[in-house]
């Protein structure tokens, strides 16, 4: 999603040339290119698919809507398996229209996990719950903190359900370092993602993520935290940014790889 | 600040006609009208000044900047005393330019409180630390949760330092109800403010607060929480909203009073 402007073949080509060894994919461009063709393209180039984004949106109250959401999540699990990634990122979904009940919405996410985790496990796919920044609590993700994500994950084996640590979403939270330690000790850090926090936020808040080093986040510290917690997996960069998407994708990927090395050391 | 478009005399007149018995004031319009004149106007109309906004911005590293900030906060305490309110709202301030150290910034807030609380206490003014939504952590307020605000307040007597519970800033936080209970038990809820959470956020995020009832917040629940915690003080409405400011202030105040009654019962 960092270089949304690139086609899958362009992305794969640029990753290979830059020595980027893995890539997180999103479902929509994969579906547009064709699932099997995408799997063949990426794996044929020797790239690891680090994660698939995204399942989730599991907060509906209406039974028919819930059924559609669960079916869509099972499809996402299947797609992850075909792509050869063990990690499906879940964004829980926001409040249903007219509802003011965050706790109830989180309970419905828990119920959905009970149905999805046993489906995903035999397919070799872990469900990675991503807490989003609290500014998305109403319209996108009722899971706002790592503590909440861990509470949702805890009834399941860590091989089935874990969490995503995304610096953009958790950097402000002074309870997050302890949650990272607990998540790591339980083997539940399933993904580690980077984007910088920059202001002013754009209208809608979604597409204002900053390039690594442009904002307020101490990435070396967060890397130390997840590594001290035992995480040894890939580190993904996920910049949602309209301005960056409007520019040259290959140049952006090059710059991102350079900044990645700078900010993490 | 809900009806920023009204002059102080217009505001006082509208409050009296609508039966609104108290008003929270901001320093800038008070200074523009004249501090003594404002005090005379508001108190002469029989209105209680529920709070003064705002002191704070105490995170600077530079010694000269810190000194200026402390002097400005002492002035704010003096102004609160003249206005006859016992509550000065403090917004802590964001990260200094170039800093990525939230914990350090919070420590500097704690240091500043040690100097300001003894100044405010003999003047009959309590310092009320307001946690702002985490989306303001970098540029406005490094205190993002009630737990953090309570940790800052706890070294001081509750008559000197407490917290503001503003629904807009804490509604998303599942640890906030327990913090409200602790704050109330300690006598540290110094103000209770309402605004609704509505999306999409405007650019810059600051002026997108919703009218009561338009958004995701269950106000009756929050009122129950603070009252169960022992709070019996005023309930303020604080809508930062460019669109509302562009309209008729008296009509907005009338509508706000009507919605206030509706959402709290």
mmCIF file with all atom_site columns, C-alpha atoms in Angstrom, chain A residues 106 113 129-132 134 142-155 162-165 169-170 172-184 188 222, chain B residues 145 147 172-176:
data_model
loop_
_atom_site.group_PDB
_atom_site.id
_atom_site.type_symbol
_atom_site.label_atom_id
_atom_site.label_alt_id
_atom_site.label_comp_id
_atom_site.label_asym_id
_atom_site.label_entity_id
_atom_site.label_seq_id
_atom_site.pdbx_PDB_ins_code
_atom_site.Cartn_x
_atom_site.Cartn_y
_atom_site.Cartn_z
_atom_site.occupancy
_atom_site.B_iso_or_equiv
_atom_site.pdbx_formal_charge
_atom_site.auth_seq_id
_atom_site.auth_comp_id
_atom_site.auth_asym_id
_atom_site.auth_atom_id
_atom_site.pdbx_PDB_model_num
ATOM 1  C CA . UNK A 1 106 ? -15.746 -5.616  20.429 1.00 0.00 ? 106 UNK A CA 1
ATOM 2  C CA . UNK A 1 113 ? -12.826 -14.889 15.840 1.00 0.00 ? 113 UNK A CA 1
ATOM 3  C CA . UNK A 1 129 ? -5.629  -8.294  14.945 1.00 0.00 ? 129 UNK A CA 1
ATOM 4  C CA . UNK A 1 130 ? -4.497  -4.762  14.192 1.00 0.00 ? 130 UNK A CA 1
ATOM 5  C CA . UNK A 1 131 ? -5.409  -2.061  16.676 1.00 0.00 ? 131 UNK A CA 1
ATOM 6  C CA . UNK A 1 132 ? -5.908  1.197   14.796 1.00 0.00 ? 132 UNK A CA 1
ATOM 7  C CA . UNK A 1 134 ? -8.279  5.787   18.444 1.00 0.00 ? 134 UNK A CA 1
ATOM 8  C CA . UNK A 1 142 ? -13.237 -0.483  17.510 1.00 0.00 ? 142 UNK A CA 1
ATOM 9  C CA . UNK A 1 143 ? -9.967  -2.087  18.619 1.00 0.00 ? 143 UNK A CA 1
ATOM 10 C CA . UNK A 1 144 ? -7.803  0.897   19.560 1.00 0.00 ? 144 UNK A CA 1
ATOM 11 C CA . UNK A 1 145 ? -4.997  -0.481  21.721 1.00 0.00 ? 145 UNK A CA 1
ATOM 12 C CA . UNK A 1 146 ? -2.654  -3.434  21.865 1.00 0.00 ? 146 UNK A CA 1
ATOM 13 C CA . UNK A 1 147 ? -4.203  -4.350  25.213 1.00 0.00 ? 147 UNK A CA 1
ATOM 14 C CA . UNK A 1 148 ? -7.612  -4.672  23.575 1.00 0.00 ? 148 UNK A CA 1
ATOM 15 C CA . UNK A 1 149 ? -6.169  -6.672  20.684 1.00 0.00 ? 149 UNK A CA 1
ATOM 16 C CA . UNK A 1 150 ? -4.386  -9.016  23.108 1.00 0.00 ? 150 UNK A CA 1
ATOM 17 C CA . UNK A 1 151 ? -7.575  -9.501  25.105 1.00 0.00 ? 151 UNK A CA 1
ATOM 18 C CA . UNK A 1 152 ? -9.295  -10.587 21.895 1.00 0.00 ? 152 UNK A CA 1
ATOM 19 C CA . UNK A 1 153 ? -6.423  -12.888 20.947 1.00 0.00 ? 153 UNK A CA 1
ATOM 20 C CA . UNK A 1 154 ? -5.902  -14.492 24.337 1.00 0.00 ? 154 UNK A CA 1
ATOM 21 C CA . UNK A 1 155 ? -8.654  -17.180 24.156 1.00 0.00 ? 155 UNK A CA 1
ATOM 22 C CA . UNK A 1 162 ? -2.112  -12.621 17.388 1.00 0.00 ? 162 UNK A CA 1
ATOM 23 C CA . UNK A 1 163 ? -1.661  -8.911  16.909 1.00 0.00 ? 163 UNK A CA 1
ATOM 24 C CA . UNK A 1 164 ? -0.104  -6.373  14.580 1.00 0.00 ? 164 UNK A CA 1
ATOM 25 C CA . UNK A 1 165 ? 2.194   -3.770  16.120 1.00 0.00 ? 165 UNK A CA 1
ATOM 26 C CA . UNK A 1 169 ? -1.368  3.405   15.581 1.00 0.00 ? 169 UNK A CA 1
ATOM 27 C CA . UNK A 1 170 ? 0.273   2.765   18.944 1.00 0.00 ? 170 UNK A CA 1
ATOM 28 C CA . UNK A 1 172 ? 1.285   7.614   21.557 1.00 0.00 ? 172 UNK A CA 1
ATOM 29 C CA . UNK A 1 173 ? 0.291   4.880   24.054 1.00 0.00 ? 173 UNK A CA 1
ATOM 30 C CA . UNK A 1 174 ? 2.421   4.592   27.193 1.00 0.00 ? 174 UNK A CA 1
ATOM 31 C CA . UNK A 1 175 ? 0.897   1.182   27.937 1.00 0.00 ? 175 UNK A CA 1
ATOM 32 C CA . UNK A 1 176 ? 1.926   -0.194  24.531 1.00 0.00 ? 176 UNK A CA 1
ATOM 33 C CA . UNK A 1 177 ? 5.530   -1.134  25.451 1.00 0.00 ? 177 UNK A CA 1
ATOM 34 C CA . UNK A 1 178 ? 4.279   -3.442  28.208 1.00 0.00 ? 178 UNK A CA 1
ATOM 35 C CA . UNK A 1 179 ? 1.687   -4.869  25.819 1.00 0.00 ? 179 UNK A CA 1
ATOM 36 C CA . UNK A 1 180 ? 4.419   -5.507  23.250 1.00 0.00 ? 180 UNK A CA 1
ATOM 37 C CA . UNK A 1 181 ? 6.396   -7.406  25.875 1.00 0.00 ? 181 UNK A CA 1
ATOM 38 C CA . UNK A 1 182 ? 3.391   -9.523  26.822 1.00 0.00 ? 182 UNK A CA 1
ATOM 39 C CA . UNK A 1 183 ? 2.488   -10.123 23.185 1.00 0.00 ? 183 UNK A CA 1
ATOM 40 C CA . UNK A 1 184 ? 6.021   -11.205 22.391 1.00 0.00 ? 184 UNK A CA 1
ATOM 41 C CA . UNK A 1 188 ? 1.508   -13.186 19.487 1.00 0.00 ? 188 UNK A CA 1
ATOM 42 C CA . UNK A 1 222 ? 10.013  0.373   18.708 1.00 0.00 ? 222 UNK A CA 1
ATOM 43 C CA . UNK B 2 145 ? -5.487  9.386   28.689 1.00 0.00 ? 145 UNK B CA 1
ATOM 44 C CA . UNK B 2 147 ? -4.670  7.435   33.542 1.00 0.00 ? 147 UNK B CA 1
ATOM 45 C CA . UNK B 2 172 ? -12.943 5.521   22.855 1.00 0.00 ? 172 UNK B CA 1
ATOM 46 C CA . UNK B 2 173 ? -10.884 4.379   25.875 1.00 0.00 ? 173 UNK B CA 1
ATOM 47 C CA . UNK B 2 174 ? -12.051 1.227   27.645 1.00 0.00 ? 174 UNK B CA 1
ATOM 48 C CA . UNK B 2 175 ? -9.806  2.046   30.607 1.00 0.00 ? 175 UNK B CA 1
ATOM 49 C CA . UNK B 2 176 ? -11.406 5.479   31.076 1.00 0.00 ? 176 UNK B CA 1
#
